[in-house]
XYZ file of C-alpha atoms in Angstrom:
271
model
C 45.930 -10.071 -52.992
C 43.441 -7.316 -53.853
C 41.907 -4.889 -51.370
C 38.823 -2.659 -51.541
C 37.511 -0.254 -48.901
C 33.857 0.810 -49.053
C 32.658 4.033 -47.410
C 35.390 3.704 -44.731
C 33.179 1.038 -43.164
C 33.929 -2.296 -44.855
C 37.172 -3.729 -46.204
C 37.343 -6.532 -48.769
C 40.567 -8.485 -49.209
C 40.702 -11.343 -51.706
C 43.419 -13.933 -51.215
C 43.597 -17.490 -52.576
C 40.020 -17.161 -53.882
C 38.681 -16.314 -50.405
C 37.074 -12.909 -49.813
C 37.826 -11.591 -46.326
C 35.174 -8.994 -45.495
C 35.901 -6.905 -42.409
C 33.521 -4.489 -40.697
C 35.835 -1.557 -40.036
C 34.318 0.739 -37.458
C 36.324 -0.570 -34.547
C 36.002 2.556 -32.379
C 32.226 1.949 -32.255
C 32.377 -1.866 -31.963
C 31.346 -1.894 -35.651
C 27.925 -0.500 -34.776
C 25.573 -0.091 -37.725
C 25.059 3.424 -39.049
C 23.674 4.191 -42.502
C 27.079 4.135 -44.259
C 27.743 0.727 -42.669
C 24.405 -0.659 -43.894
C 25.116 0.554 -47.411
C 28.725 -0.643 -47.378
C 27.841 -4.177 -46.238
C 25.353 -4.621 -49.065
C 27.742 -3.144 -51.616
C 30.529 -5.461 -50.412
C 28.405 -8.568 -50.930
C 27.252 -7.427 -54.361
C 30.852 -6.678 -55.354
C 31.898 -10.194 -54.355
C 28.961 -11.794 -56.184
C 30.309 -10.473 -59.484
C 33.698 -12.141 -58.979
C 33.325 -15.720 -60.240
C 36.793 -16.607 -58.952
C 35.780 -16.192 -55.298
C 35.113 -19.571 -53.672
C 34.068 -18.431 -50.194
C 33.666 -15.482 -47.845
C 34.798 -14.873 -44.282
C 32.906 -12.036 -42.590
C 34.455 -10.573 -39.431
C 34.740 -7.394 -37.402
C 37.774 -5.237 -36.692
C 38.714 -4.346 -33.125
C 37.082 -5.700 -29.982
C 33.776 -6.911 -31.471
C 32.113 -8.469 -34.466
C 29.226 -5.984 -34.377
C 27.393 -4.487 -31.406
C 24.195 -3.782 -33.343
C 22.482 -0.581 -34.399
C 24.168 2.730 -33.662
C 21.007 3.997 -31.988
C 22.078 7.656 -31.615
C 23.120 7.901 -35.234
C 20.218 6.004 -36.752
C 17.380 7.681 -34.883
C 18.710 11.217 -34.985
C 16.967 11.702 -38.331
C 13.430 10.227 -38.647
C 13.977 9.703 -42.379
C 16.728 7.198 -41.640
C 14.222 4.623 -40.380
C 12.092 5.221 -43.454
C 15.096 4.624 -45.706
C 15.916 1.387 -43.884
C 12.395 -0.038 -44.108
C 11.287 0.966 -47.599
C 11.234 -1.735 -50.288
C 11.908 0.003 -53.608
C 10.420 -1.342 -56.829
C 9.993 -5.098 -56.880
C 12.534 -5.863 -54.126
C 11.224 -8.150 -51.378
C 13.865 -7.060 -48.846
C 14.492 -3.621 -47.425
C 17.954 -2.267 -46.617
C 17.747 -3.370 -42.968
C 17.005 -6.952 -44.053
C 19.426 -6.959 -46.949
C 22.562 -6.707 -44.777
C 21.704 -10.170 -43.482
C 19.903 -11.746 -46.436
C 22.568 -10.711 -48.963
C 25.003 -13.249 -47.443
C 22.393 -16.001 -47.633
C 21.773 -15.090 -51.267
C 25.464 -15.045 -52.212
C 26.261 -18.167 -54.298
C 29.306 -19.175 -52.232
C 29.732 -20.336 -48.608
C 29.861 -17.484 -46.086
C 31.366 -17.914 -42.621
C 30.773 -15.269 -39.951
C 33.764 -15.199 -37.591
C 32.517 -13.629 -34.369
C 34.197 -12.296 -31.245
C 33.444 -9.749 -28.554
C 29.895 -8.445 -29.004
C 27.566 -10.025 -31.533
C 24.405 -8.209 -30.532
C 21.145 -7.135 -32.127
C 21.692 -6.289 -35.767
C 25.162 -7.793 -35.550
C 23.692 -11.141 -34.577
C 21.183 -10.957 -37.408
C 24.004 -10.346 -39.870
C 25.849 -13.376 -38.485
C 22.664 -15.444 -38.839
C 22.640 -14.559 -42.534
C 25.905 -16.468 -42.991
C 25.987 -20.188 -43.729
C 28.253 -20.902 -40.760
C 29.193 -19.098 -37.551
C 32.664 -19.780 -36.106
C 33.031 -18.016 -32.794
C 35.717 -17.288 -30.259
C 35.145 -18.407 -26.666
C 34.861 -14.796 -25.492
C 31.993 -13.851 -27.806
C 28.631 -12.834 -26.377
C 25.347 -12.868 -28.278
C 21.984 -11.191 -27.926
C 18.781 -10.705 -29.884
C 18.588 -7.300 -28.299
C 15.895 -5.383 -30.208
C 13.226 -5.492 -27.462
C 15.593 -3.447 -25.300
C 14.781 -0.553 -27.632
C 11.075 -1.397 -27.900
C 11.540 -3.033 -31.299
C 11.433 -6.485 -32.872
C 14.280 -8.155 -34.814
C 13.550 -7.061 -38.386
C 16.830 -7.639 -40.228
C 16.155 -11.086 -41.629
C 17.259 -13.038 -38.565
C 13.904 -14.777 -38.285
C 14.721 -16.778 -41.438
C 17.758 -18.447 -39.881
C 16.226 -18.700 -36.407
C 13.382 -20.880 -37.690
C 15.954 -23.215 -39.239
C 18.325 -23.350 -36.287
C 16.403 -23.336 -33.016
C 12.997 -24.066 -31.548
C 10.305 -21.412 -31.708
C 9.960 -21.189 -27.919
C 13.705 -20.580 -27.506
C 13.651 -17.917 -30.233
C 10.768 -16.165 -28.489
C 12.473 -16.427 -25.095
C 15.777 -14.998 -26.295
C 14.017 -12.175 -28.135
C 11.561 -11.229 -25.402
C 14.232 -11.155 -22.691
C 17.055 -9.664 -24.833
C 19.299 -12.025 -22.849
C 23.051 -11.687 -23.375
C 24.472 -15.216 -23.577
C 27.932 -16.664 -24.093
C 29.375 -18.835 -26.860
C 28.685 -22.073 -24.999
C 25.018 -21.184 -24.623
C 24.916 -20.168 -28.302
C 26.199 -23.627 -29.207
C 23.575 -25.266 -26.961
C 20.890 -23.208 -28.734
C 22.356 -24.319 -32.109
C 23.103 -20.729 -33.089
C 26.820 -21.214 -33.759
C 28.591 -23.857 -35.823
C 31.871 -24.080 -33.911
C 33.550 -22.572 -30.860
C 37.207 -22.133 -31.794
C 40.506 -21.125 -30.239
C 41.278 -19.428 -33.560
C 38.037 -19.050 -35.545
C 39.675 -17.175 -38.415
C 42.232 -19.951 -38.952
C 39.539 -22.643 -38.798
C 37.279 -20.753 -41.196
C 40.116 -20.328 -43.665
C 41.056 -24.006 -43.378
C 37.461 -25.081 -44.051
C 37.156 -22.951 -47.184
C 40.496 -24.222 -48.461
C 39.321 -27.792 -47.847
C 36.168 -27.408 -49.928
C 38.168 -25.653 -52.676
C 39.000 -29.201 -53.792
C 35.340 -29.655 -54.741
C 33.566 -28.330 -57.812
C 32.655 -24.657 -57.219
C 29.345 -25.279 -58.986
C 28.481 -28.227 -56.733
C 29.304 -26.169 -53.629
C 27.223 -23.236 -54.865
C 24.190 -25.372 -55.692
C 24.491 -27.312 -52.427
C 23.950 -24.012 -50.639
C 21.030 -23.194 -52.926
C 19.507 -26.659 -52.425
C 19.503 -26.626 -48.634
C 18.436 -22.991 -48.351
C 15.518 -23.735 -50.649
C 14.563 -27.198 -49.427
C 15.035 -27.023 -45.659
C 11.535 -25.837 -44.808
C 9.809 -26.672 -48.084
C 7.338 -29.472 -48.776
C 8.654 -32.904 -49.754
C 7.494 -32.350 -53.332
C 9.220 -28.960 -53.544
C 12.463 -30.373 -52.120
C 12.535 -33.283 -54.562
C 11.775 -31.015 -57.512
C 14.546 -28.645 -56.470
C 17.049 -31.518 -56.257
C 16.240 -32.533 -59.828
C 16.296 -28.976 -61.153
C 19.704 -28.205 -59.679
C 21.251 -31.575 -60.568
C 20.397 -30.971 -64.222
C 22.539 -27.843 -64.078
C 25.563 -29.868 -62.968
C 25.548 -33.174 -64.843
C 27.909 -33.250 -67.815
C 29.367 -29.790 -67.226
C 33.116 -29.187 -67.165
C 33.449 -28.895 -63.383
C 31.376 -32.028 -62.790
C 33.634 -34.006 -65.108
C 36.766 -32.622 -63.431
C 35.457 -33.483 -59.932
C 35.844 -37.226 -60.364
C 39.376 -36.849 -61.716
C 40.307 -34.595 -58.789
C 38.861 -37.104 -56.320
C 40.884 -39.954 -57.826
C 44.055 -37.878 -57.906
C 44.353 -37.802 -61.689
C 43.872 -34.028 -61.858
C 44.299 -31.125 -59.454
C 41.674 -28.698 -58.200
C 43.401 -25.926 -60.170
C 41.747 -27.350 -63.301
C 38.256 -26.345 -62.178
C 36.892 -23.398 -64.107
C 35.331 -20.463 -62.237
C 31.875 -21.163 -60.878
C 29.154 -20.863 -63.498
C 26.283 -20.634 -61.022
């Protein structure tokens, strides 16, 4: 097992090809200050370079997943907001958006395991994951209007895929704090679990029996096709399938399925 700590804010542990990413500012409910923003992005980019990693579990240390922006810290210096919102060069995301979008862009499944507070920016980070496994005690809120702001950390991308526009507006305008059961009713969480970490780990181990390239391009397909036109979706299917057919991992997949070979014979993901 390898371990990396970034800026005293985020810990990465890699075990059995799963990257466990932990927000590590427990004394502040993992609230987002500038070092936390930078560390989250760096963690995801570090993982993206490791072709052996088959999945990511993103969680928070202490009593909460993430309680949102550390308002006192972030607005003490006016230049902090500028740094968060600027889009350098040709980048289409700013730093505030990247802490959420970077998980969507990662070429492996990402599961946010939430507990305690998942509020504001914390909820937008969770929405950037492919799946959200939550404990029964978790509370959620799109809280930005409480501070006279709008949600601007990429959460609107997932919200349009997961829930109706009127519900998204209602939750945002009221900054309502709602429980895990309500989150499930609103389609904002994947599972409510007695032990979300154990279930997340079990899921990633289950799909480790599949080709890592097929899993990676499945994520890319649905992220790209979900709200596209029919023509765009069909073209994307063909484009991605051409990258898989006849490759080593595609050939191994059938043998693994029939029990002739084991999943250990897959090569690292090429995508």
